[in-house]
Short mmCIF file of C-alpha atoms in Angstrom, two decimals:
data_model
loop_
_atom_site.label_atom_id
_atom_site.label_comp_id
_atom_site.label_asym_id
_atom_site.label_seq_id
_atom_site.Cartn_x
_atom_site.Cartn_y
_atom_site.Cartn_z
CA MET A 23 100.62 67.71 181.53
CA SER A 24 97.94 67.85 179.04
CA ALA A 25 98.59 67.65 175.32
CA GLU A 26 97.57 71.30 174.62
CA LEU A 27 100.28 72.42 176.98
CA THR A 28 102.82 70.01 175.64
CA ILE A 29 102.20 71.35 172.15
CA LYS A 30 102.37 74.92 173.37
CA VAL A 31 105.85 74.05 175.11
CA LEU A 32 107.28 72.40 171.79
CA PHE A 33 105.87 75.34 169.96
CA TYR A 34 107.85 77.67 171.93
CA VAL A 35 110.81 75.54 172.08
CA PHE A 36 111.01 75.09 168.10
CA ALA A 37 110.22 78.63 167.64
CA GLY A 38 112.96 79.86 170.16
CA ILE A 39 115.58 77.52 168.52
CA ALA A 40 114.37 78.83 164.98
CA ILE A 41 114.85 82.34 166.26
CA LEU A 42 118.07 81.95 168.03
CA SER A 43 119.87 80.07 165.35
CA ALA A 44 118.68 82.42 162.47
CA GLY A 45 119.97 85.26 164.82
CA ALA A 46 123.14 83.46 165.02
CA ILE A 47 123.31 82.96 161.29
CA VAL A 48 123.40 86.74 160.77
CA PHE A 49 126.40 87.19 163.15
CA MET A 50 128.47 84.16 162.26
CA LYS A 51 131.58 85.09 160.46
CA ASP A 52 132.47 81.55 159.11
CA VAL A 53 130.08 80.79 156.09
CA LEU A 54 130.15 76.77 156.92
CA ARG A 55 129.22 77.26 160.43
CA ALA A 56 126.35 79.61 159.06
CA ALA A 57 125.21 76.84 156.69
CA PHE A 58 125.11 74.46 159.53
CA LEU A 59 123.16 76.63 161.80
CA LEU A 60 120.76 77.19 158.67
CA VAL A 61 120.14 73.39 158.84
CA LEU A 62 119.22 73.93 162.52
CA THR A 63 116.79 76.66 161.77
CA PHE A 64 115.02 74.52 158.81
CA LEU A 65 114.69 71.49 161.00
CA SER A 66 112.95 73.76 164.04
CA ILE A 67 110.87 75.24 161.34
CA ALA A 68 109.96 71.65 160.15
CA GLY A 69 109.11 70.87 163.74
CA VAL A 70 106.70 73.88 164.02
CA TYR A 71 104.88 72.47 160.75
CA VAL A 72 104.65 69.10 162.35
CA LEU A 73 102.91 70.72 165.40
CA LEU A 74 100.34 72.36 163.09
CA ARG A 75 99.73 69.12 161.75
CA ALA A 76 101.12 70.03 158.12
CA ASP A 77 102.86 66.87 157.76
CA PHE A 78 103.45 67.19 154.01
CA ILE A 79 104.72 70.91 154.27
CA ALA A 80 107.40 69.60 156.96
CA VAL A 81 108.38 66.75 154.97
CA ALA A 82 108.78 68.93 152.04
CA GLN A 83 110.78 71.48 154.07
CA ILE A 84 113.17 68.91 155.09
CA MET A 85 113.79 67.15 151.73
CA ILE A 86 113.80 70.42 149.63
CA TYR A 87 115.68 72.82 151.89
CA VAL A 88 117.67 70.55 154.24
CA GLY A 89 118.16 67.70 151.75
CA GLY A 90 118.87 69.76 148.71
CA ILE A 91 119.53 73.55 148.87
CA LEU A 92 121.45 73.40 151.92
CA ILE A 93 123.51 70.42 151.24
CA LEU A 94 124.47 72.00 147.78
CA MET A 95 125.51 75.17 149.69
CA VAL A 96 127.77 73.40 152.09
CA PHE A 97 129.50 71.34 149.25
CA GLY A 98 130.15 74.66 147.53
CA VAL A 99 131.63 75.96 150.75
CA MET A 100 133.74 72.99 151.10
CA LEU A 101 134.82 72.64 147.70
CA THR A 102 135.94 76.41 147.38
CA ASN A 103 137.73 75.95 150.77
CA ARG A 104 139.75 73.03 149.24
CA VAL A 105 140.54 74.97 146.24
CA GLY A 106 141.72 78.37 147.73
CA GLY A 107 143.14 76.70 150.98
CA ASP A 108 141.35 79.84 153.17
CA ARG A 109 138.33 79.63 155.21
CA ILE A 110 135.53 81.58 153.75
CA LEU A 111 134.56 84.42 156.20
CA SER A 112 131.67 86.78 155.61
CA GLY A 113 132.38 90.49 155.46
CA THR A 114 131.58 92.74 158.35
CA LYS A 115 132.01 95.88 156.50
CA TYR A 116 128.47 97.36 156.86
CA ARG A 117 127.72 96.07 160.33
CA LYS A 118 126.44 99.19 162.09
CA THR A 119 124.42 100.07 158.67
CA SER A 120 123.09 96.71 158.62
CA LEU A 121 122.10 96.67 162.33
CA ALA A 122 120.35 100.09 161.94
CA ILE A 123 118.22 98.73 158.90
CA GLY A 124 117.40 95.66 160.79
CA VAL A 125 116.20 97.32 163.90
CA ALA A 126 114.31 99.93 161.48
CA VAL A 127 112.52 97.32 159.58
CA PHE A 128 111.67 95.61 163.13
CA TYR A 129 110.28 98.67 164.39
CA ILE A 130 107.95 99.35 161.38
CA LEU A 131 106.82 95.61 161.23
CA ALA A 132 105.99 95.85 165.19
CA LYS A 133 104.55 99.27 164.65
CA VAL A 134 102.09 97.85 161.81
CA ILE A 135 101.27 94.70 164.00
CA TYR A 136 100.46 96.74 166.91
CA ILE A 137 98.19 99.22 164.95
CA SER A 138 96.48 96.43 163.23
CA LYS A 139 95.20 94.96 166.46
CA PHE A 140 96.45 91.43 165.20
CA SER A 141 95.30 88.60 167.42
CA LEU A 142 96.75 84.91 167.00
CA GLY A 143 93.19 83.54 167.06
CA SER A 144 91.52 86.00 164.65
CA GLY A 145 91.98 83.77 161.34
CA LEU A 146 91.00 80.67 162.47
CA ALA A 147 87.70 78.75 161.92
CA ASN A 148 85.75 77.62 164.98
CA ASP A 149 84.24 74.88 163.38
CA ALA A 150 87.41 73.41 161.46
CA GLU A 151 87.78 69.69 161.49
CA PRO A 152 90.83 67.71 160.50
CA MET A 153 90.76 66.02 157.29
CA LYS A 154 89.42 62.31 157.69
CA ASP A 155 91.93 60.86 155.04
CA GLY A 156 94.68 62.76 156.06
CA SER A 157 96.44 65.66 154.41
CA LEU A 158 99.02 63.58 152.43
CA VAL A 159 96.18 61.15 150.74
CA VAL A 160 94.06 64.56 149.80
CA ILE A 161 97.31 66.02 148.38
CA GLY A 162 98.36 63.00 146.46
CA LYS A 163 95.03 62.41 144.91
CA SER A 164 94.77 66.05 143.80
CA ILE A 165 98.10 66.28 142.34
CA MET A 166 97.46 63.01 140.24
CA THR A 167 93.90 63.99 139.26
CA ASP A 168 93.37 67.99 139.07
CA TYR A 169 96.90 68.98 138.73
CA VAL A 170 98.52 66.42 136.58
CA LEU A 171 99.28 68.97 133.86
CA PRO A 172 101.31 71.78 136.21
CA PHE A 173 103.04 68.97 137.94
CA GLU A 174 104.40 67.22 134.66
CA LEU A 175 105.23 70.74 133.38
CA ALA A 176 107.16 71.27 136.75
CA GLY A 177 109.09 67.94 136.07
CA VAL A 178 109.80 68.87 132.70
CA LEU A 179 111.29 72.15 133.92
CA LEU A 180 113.46 70.68 136.37
CA LEU A 181 114.81 68.10 133.58
CA VAL A 182 115.55 71.11 131.35
CA ALA A 183 117.34 72.78 134.13
CA LEU A 184 119.36 69.79 134.92
CA ILE A 185 120.28 69.32 131.22
CA GLY A 186 121.26 73.08 130.83
CA ALA A 187 123.40 72.89 133.94
CA SER A 188 125.24 69.57 132.90
CA PHE A 189 125.71 71.47 129.53
CA LEU A 190 127.22 74.25 131.06
CA ALA A 191 129.41 72.25 133.28
CA ALA A 192 130.73 70.21 130.45
CA LYS A 193 131.33 73.62 128.36
CA SER A 194 133.21 74.89 131.52
CA ALA A 195 135.37 71.80 131.76
CA GLU A 196 136.42 71.86 128.09
CA ASN A 197 137.50 75.37 128.43
CA ASN A 198 139.73 74.73 131.33
CA ASN A 199 141.40 71.68 129.51
CA ALA A 200 141.94 73.67 126.47
#
């Protein structure tokens, strides 16, 4: 089996897992199970990024989405389950309407792609070469030289958000104790 065929097979496996798990999220009634399916979706998308040689994006995908946001969602769901005692189920009140809107959006997007005569290789440069130093080295050097100010501003913004969240949590705890 050639390397190119292996990459294609792995791409279709990761893409299939991502599509199936994302579709299962939509129809899952239990919110906690849907969150775990979201972990599977994010990990398979990170696998696609690795196949595209975007290692930094794959690691960022895992650290930010799986490691941060999704774990926060799971803890939130688990803590609210403990307080109320009941499992959190997603509502299915507008299932037929949601299905109709989803099918309509899919049809419109498929029609636009078909009309535009989109091809998979149209945006790729024929003479593109991989970076000699690797993408992580280039990104690290550019963050620490060219983009120091935006990087530091993002850090300050996250610090302010953390202080604000802790202030609101402390204020909420004082109101509950009083």
